PDB file of C-alpha atoms in Angstrom:
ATOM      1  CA  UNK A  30       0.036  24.871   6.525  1.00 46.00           C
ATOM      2  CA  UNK A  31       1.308  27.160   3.568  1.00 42.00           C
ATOM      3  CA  UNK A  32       1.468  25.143   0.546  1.00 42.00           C
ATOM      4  CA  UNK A  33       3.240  28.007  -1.068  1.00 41.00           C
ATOM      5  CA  UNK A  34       6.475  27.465   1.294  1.00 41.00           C
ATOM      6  CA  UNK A  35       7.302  24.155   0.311  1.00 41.00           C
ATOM      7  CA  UNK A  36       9.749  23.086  -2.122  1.00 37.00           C
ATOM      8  CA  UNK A  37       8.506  20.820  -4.400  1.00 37.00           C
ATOM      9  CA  UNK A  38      11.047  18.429  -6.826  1.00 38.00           C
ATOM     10  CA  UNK A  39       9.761  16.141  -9.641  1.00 36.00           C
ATOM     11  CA  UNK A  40       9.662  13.297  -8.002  1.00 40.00           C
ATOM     12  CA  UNK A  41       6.106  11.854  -7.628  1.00 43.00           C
ATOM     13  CA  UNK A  42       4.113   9.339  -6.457  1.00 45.00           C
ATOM     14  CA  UNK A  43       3.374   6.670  -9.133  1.00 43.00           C
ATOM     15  CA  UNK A  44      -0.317   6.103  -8.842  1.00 42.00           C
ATOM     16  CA  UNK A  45      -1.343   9.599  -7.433  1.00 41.00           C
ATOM     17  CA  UNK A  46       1.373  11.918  -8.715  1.00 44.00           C
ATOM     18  CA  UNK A  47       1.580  13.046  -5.679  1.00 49.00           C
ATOM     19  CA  UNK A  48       4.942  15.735  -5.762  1.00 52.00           C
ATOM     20  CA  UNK A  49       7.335  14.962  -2.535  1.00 54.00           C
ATOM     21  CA  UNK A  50       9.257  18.024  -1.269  1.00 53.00           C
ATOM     22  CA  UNK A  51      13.105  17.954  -2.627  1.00 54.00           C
ATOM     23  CA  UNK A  52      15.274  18.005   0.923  1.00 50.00           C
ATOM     24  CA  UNK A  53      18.869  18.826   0.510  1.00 52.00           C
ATOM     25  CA  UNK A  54      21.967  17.386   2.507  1.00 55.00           C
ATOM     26  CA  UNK A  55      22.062  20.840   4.369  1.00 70.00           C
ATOM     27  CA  UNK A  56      23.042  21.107   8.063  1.00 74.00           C
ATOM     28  CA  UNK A  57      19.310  21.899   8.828  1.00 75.00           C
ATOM     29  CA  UNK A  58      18.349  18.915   7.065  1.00 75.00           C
ATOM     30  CA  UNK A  59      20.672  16.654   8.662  1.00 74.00           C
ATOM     31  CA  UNK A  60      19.451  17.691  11.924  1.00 76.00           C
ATOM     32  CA  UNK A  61      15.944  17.158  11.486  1.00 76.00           C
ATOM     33  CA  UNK A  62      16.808  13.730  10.223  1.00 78.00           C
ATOM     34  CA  UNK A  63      19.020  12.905  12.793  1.00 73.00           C
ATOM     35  CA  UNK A  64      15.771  14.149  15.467  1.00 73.00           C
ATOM     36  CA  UNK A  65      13.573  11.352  14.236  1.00 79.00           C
ATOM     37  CA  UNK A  66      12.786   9.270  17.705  1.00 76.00           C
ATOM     38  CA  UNK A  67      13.916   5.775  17.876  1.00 75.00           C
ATOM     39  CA  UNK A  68      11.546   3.467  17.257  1.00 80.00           C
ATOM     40  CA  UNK A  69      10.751   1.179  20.284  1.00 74.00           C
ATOM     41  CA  UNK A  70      11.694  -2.311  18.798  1.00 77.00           C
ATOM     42  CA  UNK A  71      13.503  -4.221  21.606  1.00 84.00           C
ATOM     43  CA  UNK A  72      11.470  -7.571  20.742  1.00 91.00           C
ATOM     44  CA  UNK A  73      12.244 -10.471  22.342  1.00 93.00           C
ATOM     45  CA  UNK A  74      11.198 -14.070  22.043  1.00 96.00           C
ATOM     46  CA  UNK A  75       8.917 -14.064  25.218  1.00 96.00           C
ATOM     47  CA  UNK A  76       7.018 -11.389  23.412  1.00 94.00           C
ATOM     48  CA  UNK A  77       6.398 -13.459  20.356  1.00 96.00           C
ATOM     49  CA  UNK A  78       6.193 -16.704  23.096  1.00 96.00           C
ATOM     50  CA  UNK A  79       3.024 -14.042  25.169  1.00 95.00           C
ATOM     51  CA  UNK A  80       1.576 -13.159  21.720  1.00 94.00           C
ATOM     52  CA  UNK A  81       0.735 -16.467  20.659  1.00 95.00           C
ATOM     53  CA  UNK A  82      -0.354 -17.363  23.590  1.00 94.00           C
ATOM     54  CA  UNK A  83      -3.352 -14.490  23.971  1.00 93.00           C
ATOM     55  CA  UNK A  84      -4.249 -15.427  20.238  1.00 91.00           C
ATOM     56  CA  UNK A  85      -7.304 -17.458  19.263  1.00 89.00           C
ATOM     57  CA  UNK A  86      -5.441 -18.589  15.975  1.00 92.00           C
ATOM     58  CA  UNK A  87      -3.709 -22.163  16.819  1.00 94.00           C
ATOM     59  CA  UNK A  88      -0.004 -21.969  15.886  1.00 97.00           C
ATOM     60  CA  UNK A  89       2.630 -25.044  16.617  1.00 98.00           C
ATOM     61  CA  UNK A  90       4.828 -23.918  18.765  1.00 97.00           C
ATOM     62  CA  UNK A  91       7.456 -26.293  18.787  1.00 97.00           C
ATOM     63  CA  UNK A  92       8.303 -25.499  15.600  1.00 98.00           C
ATOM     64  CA  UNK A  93       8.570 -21.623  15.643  1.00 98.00           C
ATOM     65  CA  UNK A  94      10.499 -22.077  18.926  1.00 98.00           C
ATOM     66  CA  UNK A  95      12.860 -23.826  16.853  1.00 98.00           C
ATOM     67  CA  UNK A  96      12.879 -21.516  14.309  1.00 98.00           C
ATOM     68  CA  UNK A  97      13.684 -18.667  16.764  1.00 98.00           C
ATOM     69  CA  UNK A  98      16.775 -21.058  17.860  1.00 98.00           C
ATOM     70  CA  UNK A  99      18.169 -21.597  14.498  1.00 98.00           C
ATOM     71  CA  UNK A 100      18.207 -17.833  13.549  1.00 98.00           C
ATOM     72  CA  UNK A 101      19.467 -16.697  16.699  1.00 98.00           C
ATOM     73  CA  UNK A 102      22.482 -19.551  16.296  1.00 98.00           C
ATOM     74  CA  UNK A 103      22.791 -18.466  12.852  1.00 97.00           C
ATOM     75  CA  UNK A 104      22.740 -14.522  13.566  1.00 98.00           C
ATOM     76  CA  UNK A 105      24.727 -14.590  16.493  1.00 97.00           C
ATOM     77  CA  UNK A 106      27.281 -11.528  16.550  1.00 96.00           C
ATOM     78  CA  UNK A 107      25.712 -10.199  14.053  1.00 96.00           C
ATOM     79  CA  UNK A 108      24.463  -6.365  14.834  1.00 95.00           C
ATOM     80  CA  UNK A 109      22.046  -3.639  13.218  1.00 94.00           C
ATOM     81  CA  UNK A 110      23.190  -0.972  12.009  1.00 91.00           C
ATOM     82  CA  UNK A 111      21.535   0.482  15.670  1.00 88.00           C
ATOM     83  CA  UNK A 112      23.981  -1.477  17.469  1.00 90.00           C
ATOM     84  CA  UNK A 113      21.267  -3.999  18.880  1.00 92.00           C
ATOM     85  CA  UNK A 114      21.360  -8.000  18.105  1.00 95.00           C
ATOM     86  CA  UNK A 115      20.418  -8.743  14.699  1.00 96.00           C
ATOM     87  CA  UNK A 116      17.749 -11.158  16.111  1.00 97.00           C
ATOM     88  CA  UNK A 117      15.710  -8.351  17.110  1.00 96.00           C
ATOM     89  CA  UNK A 118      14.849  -7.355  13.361  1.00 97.00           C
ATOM     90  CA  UNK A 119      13.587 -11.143  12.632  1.00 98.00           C
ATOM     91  CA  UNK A 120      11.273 -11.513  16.039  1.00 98.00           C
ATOM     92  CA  UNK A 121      10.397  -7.839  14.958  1.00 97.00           C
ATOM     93  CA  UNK A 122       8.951  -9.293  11.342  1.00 98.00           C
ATOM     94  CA  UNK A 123       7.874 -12.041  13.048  1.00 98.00           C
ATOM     95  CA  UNK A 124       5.686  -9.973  15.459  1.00 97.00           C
ATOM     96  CA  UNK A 125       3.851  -7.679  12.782  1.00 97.00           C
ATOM     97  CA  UNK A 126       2.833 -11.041  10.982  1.00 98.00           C
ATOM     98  CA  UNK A 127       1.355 -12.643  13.835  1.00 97.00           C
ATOM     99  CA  UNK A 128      -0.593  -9.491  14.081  1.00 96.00           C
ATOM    100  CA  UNK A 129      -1.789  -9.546  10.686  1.00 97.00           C
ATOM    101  CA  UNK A 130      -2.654 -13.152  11.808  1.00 96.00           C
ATOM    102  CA  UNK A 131      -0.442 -15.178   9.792  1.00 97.00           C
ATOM    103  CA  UNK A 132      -0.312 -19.394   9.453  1.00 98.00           C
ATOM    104  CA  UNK A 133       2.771 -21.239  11.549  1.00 98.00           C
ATOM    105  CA  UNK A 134       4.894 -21.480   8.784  1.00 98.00           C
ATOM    106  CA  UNK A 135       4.742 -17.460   7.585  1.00 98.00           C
ATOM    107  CA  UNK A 136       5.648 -16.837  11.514  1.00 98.00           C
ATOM    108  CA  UNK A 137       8.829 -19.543  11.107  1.00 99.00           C
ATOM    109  CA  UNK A 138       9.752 -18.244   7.773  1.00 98.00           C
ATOM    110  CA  UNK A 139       9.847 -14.459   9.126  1.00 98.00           C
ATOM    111  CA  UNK A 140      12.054 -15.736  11.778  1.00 98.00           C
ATOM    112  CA  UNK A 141      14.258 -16.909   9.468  1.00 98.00           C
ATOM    113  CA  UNK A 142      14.188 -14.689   6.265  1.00 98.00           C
ATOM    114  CA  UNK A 143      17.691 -13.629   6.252  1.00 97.00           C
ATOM    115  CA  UNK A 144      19.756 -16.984   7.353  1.00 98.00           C
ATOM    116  CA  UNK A 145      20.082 -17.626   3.922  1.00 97.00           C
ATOM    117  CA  UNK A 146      21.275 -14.378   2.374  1.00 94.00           C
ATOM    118  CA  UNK A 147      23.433 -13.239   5.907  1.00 95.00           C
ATOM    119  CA  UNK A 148      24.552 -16.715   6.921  1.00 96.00           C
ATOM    120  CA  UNK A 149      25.868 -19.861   6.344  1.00 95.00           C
ATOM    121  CA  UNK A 150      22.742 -22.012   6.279  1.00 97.00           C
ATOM    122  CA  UNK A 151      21.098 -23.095   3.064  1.00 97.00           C
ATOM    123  CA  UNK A 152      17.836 -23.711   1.497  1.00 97.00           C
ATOM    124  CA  UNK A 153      18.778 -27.370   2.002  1.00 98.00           C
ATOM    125  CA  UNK A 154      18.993 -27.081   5.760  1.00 98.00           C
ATOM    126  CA  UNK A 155      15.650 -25.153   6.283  1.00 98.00           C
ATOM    127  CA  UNK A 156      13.584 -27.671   4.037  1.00 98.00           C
ATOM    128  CA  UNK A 157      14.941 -30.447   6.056  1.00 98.00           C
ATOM    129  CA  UNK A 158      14.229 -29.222   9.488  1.00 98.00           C
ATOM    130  CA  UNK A 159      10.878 -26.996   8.700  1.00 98.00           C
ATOM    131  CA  UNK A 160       9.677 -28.388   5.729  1.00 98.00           C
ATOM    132  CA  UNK A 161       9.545 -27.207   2.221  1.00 97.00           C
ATOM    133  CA  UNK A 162       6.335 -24.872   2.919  1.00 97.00           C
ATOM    134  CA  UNK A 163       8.662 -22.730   4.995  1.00 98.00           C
ATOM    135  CA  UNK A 164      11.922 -23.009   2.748  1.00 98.00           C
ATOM    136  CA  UNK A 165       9.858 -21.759  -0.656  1.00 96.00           C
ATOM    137  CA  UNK A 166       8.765 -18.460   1.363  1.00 96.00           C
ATOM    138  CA  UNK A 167      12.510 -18.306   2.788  1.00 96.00           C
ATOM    139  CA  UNK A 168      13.285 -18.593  -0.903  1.00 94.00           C
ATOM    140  CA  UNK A 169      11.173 -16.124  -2.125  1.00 92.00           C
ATOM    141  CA  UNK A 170      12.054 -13.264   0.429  1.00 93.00           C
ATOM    142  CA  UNK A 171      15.662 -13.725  -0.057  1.00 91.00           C
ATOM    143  CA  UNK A 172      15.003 -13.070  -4.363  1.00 86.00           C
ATOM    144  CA  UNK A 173      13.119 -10.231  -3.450  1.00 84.00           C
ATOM    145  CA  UNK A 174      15.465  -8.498  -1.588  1.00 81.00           C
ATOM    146  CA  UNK A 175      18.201  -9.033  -4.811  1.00 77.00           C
ATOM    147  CA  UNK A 176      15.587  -7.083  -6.919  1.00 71.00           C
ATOM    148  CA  UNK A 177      18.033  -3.812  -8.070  1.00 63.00           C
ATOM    149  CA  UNK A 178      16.362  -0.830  -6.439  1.00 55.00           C
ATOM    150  CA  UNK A 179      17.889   2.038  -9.025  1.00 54.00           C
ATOM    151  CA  UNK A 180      15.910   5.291  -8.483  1.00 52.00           C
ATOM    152  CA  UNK A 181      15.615   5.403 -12.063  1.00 55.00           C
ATOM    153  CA  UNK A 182      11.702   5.276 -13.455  1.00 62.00           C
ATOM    154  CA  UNK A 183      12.364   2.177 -16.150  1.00 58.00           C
ATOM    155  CA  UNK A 184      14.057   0.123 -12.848  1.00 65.00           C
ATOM    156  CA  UNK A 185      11.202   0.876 -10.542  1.00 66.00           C
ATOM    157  CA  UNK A 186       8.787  -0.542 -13.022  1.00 62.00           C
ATOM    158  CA  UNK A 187      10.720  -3.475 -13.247  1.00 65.00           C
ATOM    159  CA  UNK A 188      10.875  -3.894  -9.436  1.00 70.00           C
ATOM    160  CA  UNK A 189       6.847  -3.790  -9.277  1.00 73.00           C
ATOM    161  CA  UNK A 190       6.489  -6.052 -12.266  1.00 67.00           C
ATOM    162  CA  UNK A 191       9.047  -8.605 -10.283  1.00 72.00           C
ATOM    163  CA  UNK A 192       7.095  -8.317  -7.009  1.00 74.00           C
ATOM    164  CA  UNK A 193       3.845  -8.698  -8.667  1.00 67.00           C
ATOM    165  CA  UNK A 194       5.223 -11.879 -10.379  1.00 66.00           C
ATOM    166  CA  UNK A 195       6.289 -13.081  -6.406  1.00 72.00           C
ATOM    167  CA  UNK A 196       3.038 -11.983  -5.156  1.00 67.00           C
ATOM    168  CA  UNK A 197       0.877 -14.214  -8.068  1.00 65.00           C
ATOM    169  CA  UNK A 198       3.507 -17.660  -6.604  1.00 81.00           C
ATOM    170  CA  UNK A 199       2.748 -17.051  -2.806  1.00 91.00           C
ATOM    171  CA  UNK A 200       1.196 -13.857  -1.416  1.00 92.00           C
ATOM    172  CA  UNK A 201       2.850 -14.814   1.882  1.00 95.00           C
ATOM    173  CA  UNK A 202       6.138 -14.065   0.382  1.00 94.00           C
ATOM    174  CA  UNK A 203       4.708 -10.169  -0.156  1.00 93.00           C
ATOM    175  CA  UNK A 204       3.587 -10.091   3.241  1.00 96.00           C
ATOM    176  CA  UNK A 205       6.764 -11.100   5.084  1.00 97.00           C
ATOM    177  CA  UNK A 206       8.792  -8.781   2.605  1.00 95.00           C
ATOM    178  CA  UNK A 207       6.310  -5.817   3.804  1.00 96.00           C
ATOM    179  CA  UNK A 208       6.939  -6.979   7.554  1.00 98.00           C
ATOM    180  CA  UNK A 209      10.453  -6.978   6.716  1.00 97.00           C
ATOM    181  CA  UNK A 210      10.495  -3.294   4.948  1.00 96.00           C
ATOM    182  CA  UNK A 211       8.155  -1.688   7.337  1.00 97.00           C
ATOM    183  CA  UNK A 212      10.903  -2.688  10.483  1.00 97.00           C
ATOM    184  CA  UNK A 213      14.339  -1.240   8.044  1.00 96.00           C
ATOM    185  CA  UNK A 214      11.848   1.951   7.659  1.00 96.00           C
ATOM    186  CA  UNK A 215      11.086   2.268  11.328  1.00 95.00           C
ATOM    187  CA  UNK A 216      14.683   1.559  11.886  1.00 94.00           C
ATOM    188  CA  UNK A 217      16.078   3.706   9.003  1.00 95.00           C
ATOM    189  CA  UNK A 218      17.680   6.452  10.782  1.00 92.00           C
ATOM    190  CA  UNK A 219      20.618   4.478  11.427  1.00 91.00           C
ATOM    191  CA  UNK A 220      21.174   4.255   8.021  1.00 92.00           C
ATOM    192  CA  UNK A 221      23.462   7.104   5.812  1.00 90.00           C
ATOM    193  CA  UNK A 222      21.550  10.499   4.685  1.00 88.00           C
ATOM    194  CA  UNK A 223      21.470   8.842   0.454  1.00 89.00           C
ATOM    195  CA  UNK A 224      20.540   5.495   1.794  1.00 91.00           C
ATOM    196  CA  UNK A 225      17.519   7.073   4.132  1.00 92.00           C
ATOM    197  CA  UNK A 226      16.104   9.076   1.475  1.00 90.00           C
ATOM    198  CA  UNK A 227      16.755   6.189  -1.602  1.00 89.00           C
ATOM    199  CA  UNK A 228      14.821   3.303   0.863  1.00 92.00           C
ATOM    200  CA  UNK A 229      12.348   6.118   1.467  1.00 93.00           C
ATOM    201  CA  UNK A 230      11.418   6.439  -1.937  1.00 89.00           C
ATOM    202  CA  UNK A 231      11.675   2.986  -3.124  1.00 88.00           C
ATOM    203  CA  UNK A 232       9.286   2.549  -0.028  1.00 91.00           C
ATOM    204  CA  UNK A 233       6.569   4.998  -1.017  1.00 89.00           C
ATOM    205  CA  UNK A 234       6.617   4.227  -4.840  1.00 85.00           C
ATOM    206  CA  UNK A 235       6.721   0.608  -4.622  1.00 85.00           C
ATOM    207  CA  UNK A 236       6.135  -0.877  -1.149  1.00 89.00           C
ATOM    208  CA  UNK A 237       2.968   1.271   0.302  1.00 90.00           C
ATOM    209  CA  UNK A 238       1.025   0.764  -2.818  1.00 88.00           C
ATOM    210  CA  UNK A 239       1.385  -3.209  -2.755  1.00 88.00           C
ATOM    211  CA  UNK A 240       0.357  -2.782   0.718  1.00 91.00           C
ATOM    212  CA  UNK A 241      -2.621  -0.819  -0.430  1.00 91.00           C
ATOM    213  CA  UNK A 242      -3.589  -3.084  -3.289  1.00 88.00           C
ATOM    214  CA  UNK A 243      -3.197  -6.239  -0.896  1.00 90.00           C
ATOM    215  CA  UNK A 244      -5.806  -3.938   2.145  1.00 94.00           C
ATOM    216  CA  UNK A 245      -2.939  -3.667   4.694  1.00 96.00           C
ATOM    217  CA  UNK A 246      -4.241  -0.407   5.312  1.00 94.00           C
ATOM    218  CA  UNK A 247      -2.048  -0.329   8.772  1.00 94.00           C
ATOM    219  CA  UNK A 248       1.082  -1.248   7.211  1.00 97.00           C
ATOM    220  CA  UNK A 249       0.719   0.761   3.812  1.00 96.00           C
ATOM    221  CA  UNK A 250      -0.192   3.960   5.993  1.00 95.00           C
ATOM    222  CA  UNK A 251       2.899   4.036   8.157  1.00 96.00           C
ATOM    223  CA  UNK A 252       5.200   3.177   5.313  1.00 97.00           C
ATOM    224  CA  UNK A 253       3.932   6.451   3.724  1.00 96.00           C
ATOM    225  CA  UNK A 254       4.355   7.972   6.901  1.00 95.00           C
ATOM    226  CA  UNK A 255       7.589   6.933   7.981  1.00 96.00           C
ATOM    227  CA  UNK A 256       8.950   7.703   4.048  1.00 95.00           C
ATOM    228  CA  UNK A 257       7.392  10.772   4.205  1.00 94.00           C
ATOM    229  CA  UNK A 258       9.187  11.634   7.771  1.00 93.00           C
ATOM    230  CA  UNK A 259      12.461  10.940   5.803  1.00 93.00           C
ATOM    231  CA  UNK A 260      11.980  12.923   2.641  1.00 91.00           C
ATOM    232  CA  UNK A 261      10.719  15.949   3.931  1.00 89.00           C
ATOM    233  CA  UNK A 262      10.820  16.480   7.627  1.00 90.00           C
ATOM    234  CA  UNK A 263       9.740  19.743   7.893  1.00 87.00           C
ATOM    235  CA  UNK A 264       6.460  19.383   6.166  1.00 86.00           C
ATOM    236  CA  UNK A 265       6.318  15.829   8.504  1.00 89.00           C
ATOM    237  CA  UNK A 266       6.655  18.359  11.665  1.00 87.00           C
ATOM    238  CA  UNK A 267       4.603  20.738  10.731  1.00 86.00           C
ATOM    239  CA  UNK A 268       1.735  18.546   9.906  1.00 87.00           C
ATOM    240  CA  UNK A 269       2.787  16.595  13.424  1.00 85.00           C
ATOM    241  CA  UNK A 270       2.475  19.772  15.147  1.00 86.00           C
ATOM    242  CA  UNK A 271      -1.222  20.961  13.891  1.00 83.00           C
ATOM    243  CA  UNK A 272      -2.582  17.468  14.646  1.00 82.00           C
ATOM    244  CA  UNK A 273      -1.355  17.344  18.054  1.00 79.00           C
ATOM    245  CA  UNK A 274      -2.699  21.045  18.927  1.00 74.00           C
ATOM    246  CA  UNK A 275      -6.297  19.936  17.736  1.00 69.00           C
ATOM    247  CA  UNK A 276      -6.412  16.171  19.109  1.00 64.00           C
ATOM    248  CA  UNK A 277      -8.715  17.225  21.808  1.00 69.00           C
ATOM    249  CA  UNK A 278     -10.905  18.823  19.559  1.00 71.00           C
ATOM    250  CA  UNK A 279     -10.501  15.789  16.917  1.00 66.00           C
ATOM    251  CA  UNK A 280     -11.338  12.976  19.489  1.00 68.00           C
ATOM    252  CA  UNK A 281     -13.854  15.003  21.333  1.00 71.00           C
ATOM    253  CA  UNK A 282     -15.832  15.407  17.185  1.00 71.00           C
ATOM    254  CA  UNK A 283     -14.991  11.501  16.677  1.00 72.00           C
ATOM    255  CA  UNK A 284     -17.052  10.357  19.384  1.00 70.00           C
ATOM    256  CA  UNK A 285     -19.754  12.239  18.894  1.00 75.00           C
ATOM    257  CA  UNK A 286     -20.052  11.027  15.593  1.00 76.00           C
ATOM    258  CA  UNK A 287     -19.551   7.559  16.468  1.00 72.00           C
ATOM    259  CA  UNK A 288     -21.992   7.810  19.041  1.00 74.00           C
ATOM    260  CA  UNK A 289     -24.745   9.120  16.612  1.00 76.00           C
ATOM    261  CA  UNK A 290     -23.933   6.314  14.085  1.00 76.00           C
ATOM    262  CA  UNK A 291     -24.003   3.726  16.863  1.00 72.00           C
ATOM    263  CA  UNK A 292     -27.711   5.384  18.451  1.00 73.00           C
ATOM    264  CA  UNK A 293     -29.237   5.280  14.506  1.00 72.00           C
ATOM    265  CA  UNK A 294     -28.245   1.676  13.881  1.00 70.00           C
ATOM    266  CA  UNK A 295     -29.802   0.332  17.844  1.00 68.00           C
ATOM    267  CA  UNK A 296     -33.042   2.259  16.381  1.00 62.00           C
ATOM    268  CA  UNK A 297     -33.438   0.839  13.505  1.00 59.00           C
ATOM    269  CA  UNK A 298     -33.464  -2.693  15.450  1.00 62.00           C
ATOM    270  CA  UNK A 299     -30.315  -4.538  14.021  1.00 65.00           C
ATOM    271  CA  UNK A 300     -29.825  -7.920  15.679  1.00 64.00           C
ATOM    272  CA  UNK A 301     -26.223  -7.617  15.801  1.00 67.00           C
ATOM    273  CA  UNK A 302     -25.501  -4.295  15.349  1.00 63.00           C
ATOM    274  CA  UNK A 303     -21.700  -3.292  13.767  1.00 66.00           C
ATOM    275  CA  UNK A 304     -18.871  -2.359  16.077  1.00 68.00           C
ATOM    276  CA  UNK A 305     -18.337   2.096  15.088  1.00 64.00           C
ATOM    277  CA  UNK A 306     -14.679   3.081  14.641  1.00 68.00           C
ATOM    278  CA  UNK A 307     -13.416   6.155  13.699  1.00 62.00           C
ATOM    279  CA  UNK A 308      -9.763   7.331  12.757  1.00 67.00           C
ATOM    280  CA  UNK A 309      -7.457  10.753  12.034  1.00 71.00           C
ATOM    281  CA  UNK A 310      -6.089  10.990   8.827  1.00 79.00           C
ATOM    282  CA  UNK A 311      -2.276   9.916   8.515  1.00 86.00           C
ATOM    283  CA  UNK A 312      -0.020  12.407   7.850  1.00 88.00           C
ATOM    284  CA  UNK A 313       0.942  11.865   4.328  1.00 91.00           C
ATOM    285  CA  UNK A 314      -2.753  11.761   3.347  1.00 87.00           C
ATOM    286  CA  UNK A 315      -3.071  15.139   4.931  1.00 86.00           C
ATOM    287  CA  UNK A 316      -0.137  15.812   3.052  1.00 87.00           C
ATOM    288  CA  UNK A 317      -2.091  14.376  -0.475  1.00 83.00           C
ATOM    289  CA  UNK A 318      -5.367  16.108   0.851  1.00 81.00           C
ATOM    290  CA  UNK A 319      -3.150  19.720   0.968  1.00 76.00           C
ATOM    291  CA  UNK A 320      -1.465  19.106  -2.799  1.00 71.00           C
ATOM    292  CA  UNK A 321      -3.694  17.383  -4.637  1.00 65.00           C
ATOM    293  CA  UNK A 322      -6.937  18.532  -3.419  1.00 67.00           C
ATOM    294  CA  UNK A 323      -5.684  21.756  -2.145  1.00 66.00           C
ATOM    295  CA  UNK A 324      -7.653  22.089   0.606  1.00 67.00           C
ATOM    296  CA  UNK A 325      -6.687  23.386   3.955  1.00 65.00           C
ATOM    297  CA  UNK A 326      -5.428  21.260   6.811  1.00 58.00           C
TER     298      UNK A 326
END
């Protein structure tokens, strides 16, 4: 990839001043934006219900059943700006916690995260029928997500100073509102062309690197991918396109050197020897790898 044909802006990164590519409202633009494939989210409760069920971590059912029943009372008629049920964005949350493994009460407050800000229901209600475990994190999510998210420099360090002051009370609260932020970005094509690339930005400066800081290494990498996909698309396709050209070549050098890592530990006699992985690169840190180490792709 030609670093020379990319427009860069002076917008960066915060921690690795990493520049992102200034995309213009042009028809070209639009298009690519608009080409961004849906992301599969059509979540259900007999999803979360199977989930649970396969996991070794005991959860109380009961009550997140009942959660799920008071959010989808309280969301009813309520849409995304998709067009599905708003429901689906709550068991979507919901879903990403209980992979990160999540207690019963961070599943029930995911479920019902919004009531209070897009509904009629109180804090009062939810501490009387889940407890007041459950309405703090409620609590917490719904201040976050009044946090002013200005593009401006001075506002941005305000909004990490906030959500480091939420993350100190209850890191749950942080985790649900990165569950919550990583299902708007998968879903953020739906959204207006300012909106997409503002959420985008707000995403990679302040959301990713929490994620980072906290080890969600899963989450914080597709937040930078998925902002990245929305503030320069072009690059995002071009990178896309290498990577998929090479992926037999890539998994075929992968294995091989997972299977030489995995023959030297069995010889040097380890009781339990460790389980190899290997992994490709995301696409923004090719990206970083390209500008900030300039080195080829």
């Amino acid at each position: 990839m030609s670093k020379d044909n990319m427009s860069v802006s002076n917008i960066h990164h915060p921690e690795l001043q990493v520049p992102i590519p200034d995309t213009s409202d042009d028809e070209r633009t639009i298009a690519a934006l608009k080409s961004i494939p849906d992301f599969d989210d059509n979540f259900t409760i007999q999803m979360l219900v199977s989930k649970i069920l396969t996991d070794d971590k005991q959860y109380d059912m009961s009550k997140i059943m009942s959660a799920y029943e008071f959010a989808s009372k309280a969301h009813a008629g309520q849409k995304r700006s998709s067009g599905q049920d708003y429901i689906i964005h709550p068991l979507a949350v919901a879903y990403t916690l209980l992979e990160l493994g999540m207690d019963t009460d961070t599943i029930c407050a995911a479920l019902l995260h919004d009531v209070v800000e897009d509904t009629d229901a109180t804090l009062a209600d939810l501490k009387k029928r889940f407890g007041q475990d459950v309405a703090l994190l409620v609590d917490g999510v719904t201040k976050l997500s009044k946090i002013p998210t200005y593009s401006k420099e001075e506002q941005f360090a305000e909004n990490v100073r906030k959500i480091l002051l939420a993350m100190s009370q209850d890191i749950r609260v942080m985790i649900i509102k990165l569950s919550d932020r990583l299902h708007n970005m998968r879903t953020l094509k739906y959204r207006p062309l300012e909106k997409q690339r503002t959420t985008a930005l707000e995403t990679m400066n302040i959301y990713a690197p929490i994620a980072h800081r906290l080890g969600i290494r899963a989450i914080k990498e597709e937040l930078e991918d998925l902002s990245f996909h929305f503030l320069d698309p072009f690059a995002y396709a071009e990178i896309e396109k290498i990577l998929e050209s090479k992926k037999e070549e890539r998994e075929e050098f992968i294995h091989v050197i997972k299977e030489r890592i995995a023959k030297r530990f069995n010889s040097e006699m380890f009781s339990q020897p460790p389980q190899v992985d290997g992994r490709v690169k995301s696409i923004y840190s090719i990206y970083k790898k390209v500008f900030v180490n300039h080195k080829d792709i």
